[in-house]
PDB file of C-alpha atoms in Angstrom:
ATOM      1  CA  UNK A  24     -36.217   0.169 214.877  1.00 32.00           C
ATOM      2  CA  UNK A  25     -35.354  -0.489 211.156  1.00 36.00           C
ATOM      3  CA  UNK A  26     -36.959  -3.581 209.605  1.00 32.00           C
ATOM      4  CA  UNK A  27     -34.043  -4.601 208.462  1.00 37.00           C
ATOM      5  CA  UNK A  28     -32.783  -5.933 212.119  1.00 36.00           C
ATOM      6  CA  UNK A  29     -36.409  -7.145 213.304  1.00 35.00           C
ATOM      7  CA  UNK A  30     -35.783 -10.813 212.335  1.00 39.00           C
ATOM      8  CA  UNK A  31     -32.643 -10.756 214.855  1.00 39.00           C
ATOM      9  CA  UNK A  32     -33.953  -8.324 217.468  1.00 38.00           C
ATOM     10  CA  UNK A  33     -36.383 -10.794 217.669  1.00 40.00           C
ATOM     11  CA  UNK A  34     -34.061 -13.775 218.090  1.00 41.00           C
ATOM     12  CA  UNK A  35     -34.553 -16.282 220.961  1.00 41.00           C
ATOM     13  CA  UNK A  36     -32.571 -18.313 223.421  1.00 43.00           C
ATOM     14  CA  UNK A  37     -33.667 -21.486 220.853  1.00 50.00           C
ATOM     15  CA  UNK A  38     -31.174 -20.606 218.385  1.00 75.00           C
ATOM     16  CA  UNK A  39     -27.162 -21.910 216.963  1.00 92.00           C
ATOM     17  CA  UNK A  40     -26.326 -17.938 218.046  1.00 95.00           C
ATOM     18  CA  UNK A  41     -23.882 -17.005 221.215  1.00 96.00           C
ATOM     19  CA  UNK A  42     -25.276 -13.803 221.069  1.00 96.00           C
ATOM     20  CA  UNK A  43     -28.830 -12.920 221.609  1.00 94.00           C
ATOM     21  CA  UNK A  44     -30.416  -9.744 222.029  1.00 95.00           C
ATOM     22  CA  UNK A  45     -30.388  -8.130 226.111  1.00 96.00           C
ATOM     23  CA  UNK A  46     -33.599  -8.714 228.298  1.00 94.00           C
ATOM     24  CA  UNK A  47     -33.667  -5.332 229.942  1.00 94.00           C
ATOM     25  CA  UNK A  48     -32.660  -3.577 226.542  1.00 97.00           C
ATOM     26  CA  UNK A  49     -32.383   0.591 226.871  1.00 97.00           C
ATOM     27  CA  UNK A  50     -30.381   2.498 224.232  1.00 98.00           C
ATOM     28  CA  UNK A  51     -30.488   5.664 226.097  1.00 98.00           C
ATOM     29  CA  UNK A  52     -28.977   4.076 229.065  1.00 98.00           C
ATOM     30  CA  UNK A  53     -26.296   2.849 227.238  1.00 98.00           C
ATOM     31  CA  UNK A  54     -25.561   5.316 225.570  1.00 98.00           C
ATOM     32  CA  UNK A  55     -24.694   7.108 228.032  1.00 98.00           C
ATOM     33  CA  UNK A  56     -22.895   4.456 229.758  1.00 98.00           C
ATOM     34  CA  UNK A  57     -21.125   4.316 226.801  1.00 98.00           C
ATOM     35  CA  UNK A  58     -20.376   7.841 226.489  1.00 98.00           C
ATOM     36  CA  UNK A  59     -18.806   8.599 229.994  1.00 98.00           C
ATOM     37  CA  UNK A  60     -17.114   5.205 229.181  1.00 98.00           C
ATOM     38  CA  UNK A  61     -15.098   7.011 226.377  1.00 98.00           C
ATOM     39  CA  UNK A  62     -14.016   9.377 228.002  1.00 97.00           C
ATOM     40  CA  UNK A  63     -12.520   7.353 230.628  1.00 98.00           C
ATOM     41  CA  UNK A  64     -10.981   4.376 228.301  1.00 97.00           C
ATOM     42  CA  UNK A  65     -12.945   2.053 229.908  1.00 98.00           C
ATOM     43  CA  UNK A  66     -12.273  -0.572 228.005  1.00 98.00           C
ATOM     44  CA  UNK A  67     -13.787  -3.317 230.072  1.00 98.00           C
ATOM     45  CA  UNK A  68     -17.625  -1.392 230.390  1.00 98.00           C
ATOM     46  CA  UNK A  69     -17.432  -0.920 226.883  1.00 98.00           C
ATOM     47  CA  UNK A  70     -17.067  -4.502 225.998  1.00 98.00           C
ATOM     48  CA  UNK A  71     -19.751  -5.515 228.237  1.00 98.00           C
ATOM     49  CA  UNK A  72     -21.789  -3.398 226.697  1.00 98.00           C
ATOM     50  CA  UNK A  73     -21.663  -3.535 222.761  1.00 98.00           C
ATOM     51  CA  UNK A  74     -21.168  -7.934 223.661  1.00 98.00           C
ATOM     52  CA  UNK A  75     -24.162  -8.383 224.805  1.00 97.00           C
ATOM     53  CA  UNK A  76     -26.151  -6.720 222.996  1.00 98.00           C
ATOM     54  CA  UNK A  77     -27.228  -7.628 219.619  1.00 97.00           C
ATOM     55  CA  UNK A  78     -26.874  -6.031 215.954  1.00 97.00           C
ATOM     56  CA  UNK A  79     -30.040  -4.618 216.131  1.00 97.00           C
ATOM     57  CA  UNK A  80     -29.449  -3.348 219.241  1.00 98.00           C
ATOM     58  CA  UNK A  81     -25.732  -1.732 218.446  1.00 98.00           C
ATOM     59  CA  UNK A  82     -27.348  -0.342 215.994  1.00 98.00           C
ATOM     60  CA  UNK A  83     -30.040   1.674 217.770  1.00 98.00           C
ATOM     61  CA  UNK A  84     -27.414   2.087 221.124  1.00 98.00           C
ATOM     62  CA  UNK A  85     -25.299   3.670 218.099  1.00 98.00           C
ATOM     63  CA  UNK A  86     -28.610   5.977 216.437  1.00 98.00           C
ATOM     64  CA  UNK A  87     -28.657   7.118 220.198  1.00 98.00           C
ATOM     65  CA  UNK A  88     -25.167   7.746 220.779  1.00 98.00           C
ATOM     66  CA  UNK A  89     -25.522   9.895 217.978  1.00 98.00           C
ATOM     67  CA  UNK A  90     -28.512  11.919 218.394  1.00 98.00           C
ATOM     68  CA  UNK A  91     -27.426  12.530 221.840  1.00 97.00           C
ATOM     69  CA  UNK A  92     -23.562  13.384 220.949  1.00 97.00           C
ATOM     70  CA  UNK A  93     -24.316  14.547 217.696  1.00 97.00           C
ATOM     71  CA  UNK A  94     -21.095  11.690 217.280  1.00 97.00           C
ATOM     72  CA  UNK A  95     -20.854   8.636 215.519  1.00 98.00           C
ATOM     73  CA  UNK A  96     -20.273   5.647 218.233  1.00 98.00           C
ATOM     74  CA  UNK A  97     -17.284   4.184 215.872  1.00 98.00           C
ATOM     75  CA  UNK A  98     -15.234   7.786 215.915  1.00 98.00           C
ATOM     76  CA  UNK A  99     -15.288   8.164 219.705  1.00 98.00           C
ATOM     77  CA  UNK A 100     -13.802   3.611 219.587  1.00 98.00           C
ATOM     78  CA  UNK A 101     -11.239   4.391 217.196  1.00 98.00           C
ATOM     79  CA  UNK A 102      -9.884   7.933 219.510  1.00 97.00           C
ATOM     80  CA  UNK A 103     -10.270   5.840 222.980  1.00 97.00           C
ATOM     81  CA  UNK A 104      -9.240   2.295 222.333  1.00 98.00           C
ATOM     82  CA  UNK A 105      -6.610   0.915 219.543  1.00 97.00           C
ATOM     83  CA  UNK A 106      -5.141  -2.577 217.910  1.00 97.00           C
ATOM     84  CA  UNK A 107      -7.010  -6.403 217.416  1.00 98.00           C
ATOM     85  CA  UNK A 108      -9.753  -4.747 220.225  1.00 98.00           C
ATOM     86  CA  UNK A 109     -10.992  -1.324 218.822  1.00 98.00           C
ATOM     87  CA  UNK A 110     -10.993  -3.708 215.421  1.00 98.00           C
ATOM     88  CA  UNK A 111     -13.623  -5.887 217.328  1.00 98.00           C
ATOM     89  CA  UNK A 112     -15.414  -3.738 218.287  1.00 98.00           C
ATOM     90  CA  UNK A 113     -15.532  -1.370 215.708  1.00 98.00           C
ATOM     91  CA  UNK A 114     -16.797  -4.946 214.108  1.00 98.00           C
ATOM     92  CA  UNK A 115     -19.592  -5.237 216.408  1.00 98.00           C
ATOM     93  CA  UNK A 116     -21.092  -1.764 214.854  1.00 98.00           C
ATOM     94  CA  UNK A 117     -20.826  -2.724 211.386  1.00 98.00           C
ATOM     95  CA  UNK A 118     -24.520  -4.985 210.076  1.00 98.00           C
ATOM     96  CA  UNK A 119     -23.907  -7.972 209.227  1.00 97.00           C
ATOM     97  CA  UNK A 120     -23.931  -7.468 205.732  1.00 97.00           C
ATOM     98  CA  UNK A 121     -21.350  -3.635 206.292  1.00 98.00           C
ATOM     99  CA  UNK A 122     -18.866  -6.734 207.697  1.00 98.00           C
ATOM    100  CA  UNK A 123     -19.787  -9.377 205.046  1.00 98.00           C
ATOM    101  CA  UNK A 124     -18.933  -6.653 202.573  1.00 98.00           C
ATOM    102  CA  UNK A 125     -15.957  -5.223 204.672  1.00 98.00           C
ATOM    103  CA  UNK A 126     -14.994  -8.660 205.015  1.00 98.00           C
ATOM    104  CA  UNK A 127     -14.911  -9.219 201.359  1.00 98.00           C
ATOM    105  CA  UNK A 128     -12.678  -6.482 200.314  1.00 97.00           C
ATOM    106  CA  UNK A 129      -9.887  -6.757 202.999  1.00 96.00           C
ATOM    107  CA  UNK A 130      -9.273  -9.571 201.202  1.00 96.00           C
ATOM    108  CA  UNK A 131      -8.604  -7.948 198.283  1.00 96.00           C
ATOM    109  CA  UNK A 132      -6.928  -4.593 199.081  1.00 92.00           C
ATOM    110  CA  UNK A 133      -2.988  -4.644 199.363  1.00 82.00           C
ATOM    111  CA  UNK A 134      -0.396  -6.875 198.742  1.00 84.00           C
ATOM    112  CA  UNK A 135      -1.771 -10.174 196.869  1.00 85.00           C
ATOM    113  CA  UNK A 136      -5.355 -11.855 197.890  1.00 91.00           C
ATOM    114  CA  UNK A 137      -6.528 -13.480 200.893  1.00 94.00           C
ATOM    115  CA  UNK A 138      -8.209 -16.289 198.776  1.00 91.00           C
ATOM    116  CA  UNK A 139      -9.448 -18.364 201.513  1.00 91.00           C
ATOM    117  CA  UNK A 140     -10.665 -15.374 203.470  1.00 94.00           C
ATOM    118  CA  UNK A 141     -13.310 -14.889 199.907  1.00 93.00           C
ATOM    119  CA  UNK A 142     -13.982 -18.682 199.679  1.00 88.00           C
ATOM    120  CA  UNK A 143     -14.448 -18.226 203.622  1.00 91.00           C
ATOM    121  CA  UNK A 144     -17.893 -16.430 202.599  1.00 93.00           C
ATOM    122  CA  UNK A 145     -18.520 -17.257 199.180  1.00 89.00           C
ATOM    123  CA  UNK A 146     -18.407 -21.465 200.380  1.00 84.00           C
ATOM    124  CA  UNK A 147     -20.937 -20.612 203.768  1.00 87.00           C
ATOM    125  CA  UNK A 148     -23.507 -18.081 202.409  1.00 89.00           C
ATOM    126  CA  UNK A 149     -26.687 -19.355 201.473  1.00 86.00           C
ATOM    127  CA  UNK A 150     -27.863 -17.302 197.269  1.00 88.00           C
ATOM    128  CA  UNK A 151     -29.954 -14.958 198.899  1.00 91.00           C
ATOM    129  CA  UNK A 152     -27.423 -13.542 201.054  1.00 93.00           C
ATOM    130  CA  UNK A 153     -24.578 -13.373 199.197  1.00 94.00           C
ATOM    131  CA  UNK A 154     -27.408 -10.775 196.670  1.00 95.00           C
ATOM    132  CA  UNK A 155     -28.087  -9.165 199.473  1.00 96.00           C
ATOM    133  CA  UNK A 156     -23.526  -8.292 200.468  1.00 97.00           C
ATOM    134  CA  UNK A 157     -22.978  -7.566 196.417  1.00 97.00           C
ATOM    135  CA  UNK A 158     -25.733  -5.292 197.143  1.00 98.00           C
ATOM    136  CA  UNK A 159     -24.330  -3.748 200.197  1.00 98.00           C
ATOM    137  CA  UNK A 160     -20.285  -3.870 198.689  1.00 98.00           C
ATOM    138  CA  UNK A 161     -21.580  -1.500 195.962  1.00 98.00           C
ATOM    139  CA  UNK A 162     -23.134   0.754 198.221  1.00 98.00           C
ATOM    140  CA  UNK A 163     -20.554   0.492 200.903  1.00 97.00           C
ATOM    141  CA  UNK A 164     -17.619   0.947 198.605  1.00 97.00           C
ATOM    142  CA  UNK A 165     -19.334   2.457 195.282  1.00 97.00           C
ATOM    143  CA  UNK A 166     -17.986  -0.861 193.716  1.00 97.00           C
ATOM    144  CA  UNK A 167     -19.343  -3.743 192.129  1.00 98.00           C
ATOM    145  CA  UNK A 168     -18.321  -7.251 194.220  1.00 98.00           C
ATOM    146  CA  UNK A 169     -18.154  -9.680 190.446  1.00 97.00           C
ATOM    147  CA  UNK A 170     -16.325  -6.783 189.116  1.00 97.00           C
ATOM    148  CA  UNK A 171     -13.409  -6.693 191.533  1.00 97.00           C
ATOM    149  CA  UNK A 172     -13.454 -10.240 191.903  1.00 96.00           C
ATOM    150  CA  UNK A 173     -12.504 -10.660 188.179  1.00 95.00           C
ATOM    151  CA  UNK A 174      -9.347  -8.416 188.684  1.00 94.00           C
ATOM    152  CA  UNK A 175      -7.763  -9.892 192.136  1.00 94.00           C
ATOM    153  CA  UNK A 176      -8.217 -13.923 190.944  1.00 92.00           C
ATOM    154  CA  UNK A 177      -6.998 -15.596 187.902  1.00 90.00           C
ATOM    155  CA  UNK A 178      -7.737 -18.806 185.825  1.00 85.00           C
ATOM    156  CA  UNK A 179      -9.595 -21.875 187.367  1.00 79.00           C
ATOM    157  CA  UNK A 180      -9.994 -20.271 190.856  1.00 83.00           C
ATOM    158  CA  UNK A 181     -11.361 -17.092 189.415  1.00 86.00           C
ATOM    159  CA  UNK A 182     -14.074 -19.446 187.993  1.00 85.00           C
ATOM    160  CA  UNK A 183     -14.505 -21.011 190.877  1.00 81.00           C
ATOM    161  CA  UNK A 184     -15.003 -17.498 192.859  1.00 86.00           C
ATOM    162  CA  UNK A 185     -17.336 -16.443 190.450  1.00 88.00           C
ATOM    163  CA  UNK A 186     -19.497 -19.560 190.019  1.00 84.00           C
ATOM    164  CA  UNK A 187     -19.662 -19.341 193.874  1.00 84.00           C
ATOM    165  CA  UNK A 188     -20.557 -15.691 194.112  1.00 90.00           C
ATOM    166  CA  UNK A 189     -23.949 -16.736 191.779  1.00 85.00           C
ATOM    167  CA  UNK A 190     -25.025 -20.407 192.630  1.00 75.00           C
ATOM    168  CA  UNK A 191     -27.988 -21.703 192.913  1.00 64.00           C
ATOM    169  CA  UNK A 192     -29.752 -24.090 193.729  1.00 54.00           C
ATOM    170  CA  UNK A 193     -30.189 -26.856 191.474  1.00 46.00           C
ATOM    171  CA  UNK A 194     -31.039 -30.687 192.068  1.00 44.00           C
ATOM    172  CA  UNK A 195     -28.767 -33.552 191.157  1.00 50.00           C
ATOM    173  CA  UNK A 196     -28.169 -37.211 191.652  1.00 48.00           C
ATOM    174  CA  UNK A 197     -24.815 -38.349 194.416  1.00 50.00           C
ATOM    175  CA  UNK A 198     -23.809 -40.905 192.913  1.00 55.00           C
ATOM    176  CA  UNK A 199     -23.986 -38.889 189.310  1.00 65.00           C
ATOM    177  CA  UNK A 200     -21.928 -36.229 190.741  1.00 63.00           C
ATOM    178  CA  UNK A 201     -19.309 -38.847 192.720  1.00 55.00           C
ATOM    179  CA  UNK A 202     -18.692 -40.329 189.802  1.00 63.00           C
ATOM    180  CA  UNK A 203     -17.987 -36.892 187.614  1.00 67.00           C
ATOM    181  CA  UNK A 204     -15.256 -35.593 191.021  1.00 58.00           C
ATOM    182  CA  UNK A 205     -13.675 -39.074 190.535  1.00 61.00           C
ATOM    183  CA  UNK A 206     -13.632 -38.934 186.329  1.00 70.00           C
ATOM    184  CA  UNK A 207     -12.016 -35.555 186.382  1.00 67.00           C
ATOM    185  CA  UNK A 208      -9.603 -36.118 189.122  1.00 57.00           C
ATOM    186  CA  UNK A 209      -8.445 -39.307 187.989  1.00 65.00           C
ATOM    187  CA  UNK A 210      -7.527 -37.364 184.147  1.00 70.00           C
ATOM    188  CA  UNK A 211      -4.445 -37.201 183.445  1.00 66.00           C
ATOM    189  CA  UNK A 212      -4.524 -34.054 183.315  1.00 68.00           C
ATOM    190  CA  UNK A 213      -7.154 -32.680 185.777  1.00 65.00           C
ATOM    191  CA  UNK A 214     -10.059 -31.043 185.076  1.00 74.00           C
ATOM    192  CA  UNK A 215     -11.534 -28.794 187.509  1.00 76.00           C
ATOM    193  CA  UNK A 216     -14.937 -27.952 185.201  1.00 78.00           C
ATOM    194  CA  UNK A 217     -16.883 -30.319 187.177  1.00 75.00           C
ATOM    195  CA  UNK A 218     -15.347 -29.405 190.432  1.00 70.00           C
ATOM    196  CA  UNK A 219     -16.671 -25.892 189.779  1.00 77.00           C
ATOM    197  CA  UNK A 220     -19.428 -26.942 188.915  1.00 78.00           C
ATOM    198  CA  UNK A 221     -20.778 -29.418 191.597  1.00 72.00           C
ATOM    199  CA  UNK A 222     -19.353 -27.388 194.691  1.00 71.00           C
ATOM    200  CA  UNK A 223     -21.499 -24.594 193.385  1.00 76.00           C
ATOM    201  CA  UNK A 224     -24.640 -25.738 192.451  1.00 74.00           C
ATOM    202  CA  UNK A 225     -26.251 -28.048 194.737  1.00 67.00           C
ATOM    203  CA  UNK A 226     -27.198 -27.186 197.935  1.00 67.00           C
ATOM    204  CA  UNK A 227     -25.403 -28.186 201.522  1.00 65.00           C
ATOM    205  CA  UNK A 228     -27.403 -31.553 201.936  1.00 55.00           C
ATOM    206  CA  UNK A 229     -26.643 -32.673 199.187  1.00 55.00           C
ATOM    207  CA  UNK A 230     -23.071 -31.916 199.199  1.00 60.00           C
ATOM    208  CA  UNK A 231     -22.664 -33.143 202.747  1.00 50.00           C
ATOM    209  CA  UNK A 232     -23.746 -36.774 200.521  1.00 45.00           C
ATOM    210  CA  UNK A 233     -20.579 -36.132 198.794  1.00 67.00           C
ATOM    211  CA  UNK A 234     -17.797 -37.471 201.285  1.00 41.00           C
ATOM    212  CA  UNK A 235     -15.170 -34.604 199.380  1.00 37.00           C
ATOM    213  CA  UNK A 236     -17.137 -32.394 200.861  1.00 46.00           C
ATOM    214  CA  UNK A 237     -16.600 -31.116 204.393  1.00 53.00           C
ATOM    215  CA  UNK A 238     -19.635 -29.018 206.799  1.00 77.00           C
ATOM    216  CA  UNK A 239     -19.023 -25.649 206.829  1.00 86.00           C
ATOM    217  CA  UNK A 240     -18.816 -25.699 210.939  1.00 91.00           C
ATOM    218  CA  UNK A 241     -15.966 -27.732 210.450  1.00 90.00           C
ATOM    219  CA  UNK A 242     -14.240 -25.363 208.099  1.00 89.00           C
ATOM    220  CA  UNK A 243     -14.742 -22.048 210.113  1.00 93.00           C
ATOM    221  CA  UNK A 244     -13.490 -24.399 213.025  1.00 94.00           C
ATOM    222  CA  UNK A 245     -10.464 -25.148 210.773  1.00 92.00           C
ATOM    223  CA  UNK A 246     -10.285 -21.873 209.673  1.00 94.00           C
ATOM    224  CA  UNK A 247     -10.380 -20.876 213.758  1.00 97.00           C
ATOM    225  CA  UNK A 248      -7.896 -23.333 214.328  1.00 97.00           C
ATOM    226  CA  UNK A 249      -4.971 -20.298 212.785  1.00 96.00           C
ATOM    227  CA  UNK A 250      -5.828 -18.837 216.158  1.00 97.00           C
ATOM    228  CA  UNK A 251      -4.731 -15.210 213.562  1.00 97.00           C
ATOM    229  CA  UNK A 252      -6.336 -12.309 214.985  1.00 97.00           C
ATOM    230  CA  UNK A 253      -8.453 -10.680 212.306  1.00 96.00           C
ATOM    231  CA  UNK A 254      -9.897 -14.730 211.436  1.00 97.00           C
ATOM    232  CA  UNK A 255     -10.848 -15.266 214.490  1.00 98.00           C
ATOM    233  CA  UNK A 256     -12.981 -11.705 215.000  1.00 98.00           C
ATOM    234  CA  UNK A 257     -13.826 -12.587 211.533  1.00 98.00           C
ATOM    235  CA  UNK A 258     -15.510 -15.982 211.984  1.00 97.00           C
ATOM    236  CA  UNK A 259     -16.685 -14.729 215.689  1.00 98.00           C
ATOM    237  CA  UNK A 260     -18.592 -11.477 214.855  1.00 98.00           C
ATOM    238  CA  UNK A 261     -20.016 -12.638 211.626  1.00 97.00           C
ATOM    239  CA  UNK A 262     -20.830 -16.413 213.117  1.00 96.00           C
ATOM    240  CA  UNK A 263     -22.329 -14.725 216.957  1.00 97.00           C
ATOM    241  CA  UNK A 264     -25.973 -14.606 215.913  1.00 96.00           C
ATOM    242  CA  UNK A 265     -26.389 -17.220 213.629  1.00 94.00           C
ATOM    243  CA  UNK A 266     -24.589 -20.682 214.225  1.00 94.00           C
ATOM    244  CA  UNK A 267     -21.387 -20.069 216.155  1.00 96.00           C
ATOM    245  CA  UNK A 268     -22.634 -22.405 219.013  1.00 96.00           C
ATOM    246  CA  UNK A 269     -22.246 -25.338 216.115  1.00 94.00           C
ATOM    247  CA  UNK A 270     -18.922 -24.130 215.099  1.00 95.00           C
ATOM    248  CA  UNK A 271     -18.007 -25.224 218.301  1.00 97.00           C
ATOM    249  CA  UNK A 272     -18.821 -28.141 218.912  1.00 96.00           C
ATOM    250  CA  UNK A 273     -17.031 -28.614 215.085  1.00 94.00           C
ATOM    251  CA  UNK A 274     -13.643 -27.112 217.220  1.00 97.00           C
ATOM    252  CA  UNK A 275     -13.791 -29.261 220.688  1.00 97.00           C
ATOM    253  CA  UNK A 276     -14.205 -32.632 218.160  1.00 95.00           C
ATOM    254  CA  UNK A 277     -11.235 -31.157 216.149  1.00 94.00           C
ATOM    255  CA  UNK A 278      -9.249 -30.124 218.391  1.00 97.00           C
ATOM    256  CA  UNK A 279      -9.950 -31.949 220.891  1.00 97.00           C
ATOM    257  CA  UNK A 280     -10.152 -28.689 222.764  1.00 98.00           C
ATOM    258  CA  UNK A 281     -12.657 -26.190 223.836  1.00 98.00           C
ATOM    259  CA  UNK A 282     -12.139 -22.904 221.089  1.00 98.00           C
ATOM    260  CA  UNK A 283     -13.431 -20.420 224.918  1.00 98.00           C
ATOM    261  CA  UNK A 284      -9.961 -22.779 226.307  1.00 98.00           C
ATOM    262  CA  UNK A 285      -7.926 -22.916 223.010  1.00 98.00           C
ATOM    263  CA  UNK A 286      -8.279 -18.455 222.940  1.00 98.00           C
ATOM    264  CA  UNK A 287      -7.204 -17.895 226.643  1.00 98.00           C
ATOM    265  CA  UNK A 288      -4.252 -19.451 225.284  1.00 97.00           C
ATOM    266  CA  UNK A 289      -3.756 -17.003 221.938  1.00 98.00           C
ATOM    267  CA  UNK A 290      -4.860 -13.753 223.219  1.00 98.00           C
ATOM    268  CA  UNK A 291      -4.159 -11.627 226.787  1.00 97.00           C
ATOM    269  CA  UNK A 292      -6.026  -8.150 227.854  1.00 97.00           C
ATOM    270  CA  UNK A 293      -9.511  -6.941 227.236  1.00 98.00           C
ATOM    271  CA  UNK A 294      -8.794  -8.392 223.554  1.00 98.00           C
ATOM    272  CA  UNK A 295      -9.157 -11.352 225.092  1.00 98.00           C
ATOM    273  CA  UNK A 296     -12.633 -10.756 227.298  1.00 98.00           C
ATOM    274  CA  UNK A 297     -13.897  -9.753 224.324  1.00 98.00           C
ATOM    275  CA  UNK A 298     -14.115 -12.417 222.575  1.00 98.00           C
ATOM    276  CA  UNK A 299     -14.945 -14.731 225.625  1.00 98.00           C
ATOM    277  CA  UNK A 300     -17.770 -12.553 225.911  1.00 98.00           C
ATOM    278  CA  UNK A 301     -18.905 -13.226 222.167  1.00 98.00           C
ATOM    279  CA  UNK A 302     -17.252 -17.071 222.175  1.00 98.00           C
ATOM    280  CA  UNK A 303     -19.930 -17.352 226.177  1.00 96.00           C
ATOM    281  CA  UNK A 304     -18.496 -20.294 227.520  1.00 94.00           C
ATOM    282  CA  UNK A 305     -16.748 -23.883 227.987  1.00 94.00           C
ATOM    283  CA  UNK A 306     -18.437 -26.627 225.854  1.00 89.00           C
TER     284      UNK A 306
END
């Protein structure tokens, strides 16, 4: 097994994720069952296997599948499936870093830039994670993430995203920051400088003490409220092994409805079953 995936593989039931390692894991058996399911276009079987294995286990399955069939598992999924279900299961096959790099790239491709998509990742990931995502982005697309962000954004928003990309944890005084933010916004011409500096250089615990800063879980819950397939899949896959349980709680508090129920009102068929499998249960 690749050392990069050991931390994920060793996750226990005490985590805040909804997808955990399958205890009776047998990569070759899974690969053979997937091979049969692909031939028969048996979506329920594909969903059952891929949503009930950790990312580390899915990477092993993909390797074994390639050894057995001499074909990429992702290629097989593309031939057997279509639409949002195809997109979702392909997302599950990417490593966490590959998926975040992919989402950033998608936010910058095409006409216009998905600013919220960029902010979701840049705001909720640690400096170390962003450094790893930047390296993966370079490997995956042979492009520099900082350069691409500069090319796709402008003005104060460009300053913000570039500062977020390079954010560092520093000690700050809550009262001083609160006063600085108030002063910046009360000027005749609002000054974005203090906001950018404080938002991108203070740690999460510090920012939580500044009333105007919302928690990452609440922000992600609000993203899910859009019920747009790409956003829902992005958030759920990205956080499925980390803190999706926390996001579920924030969603319930925000909307008064559990995420599990909300998904059933918006989506249908095999795509819905895959989303419910990742969500796991009612709250």
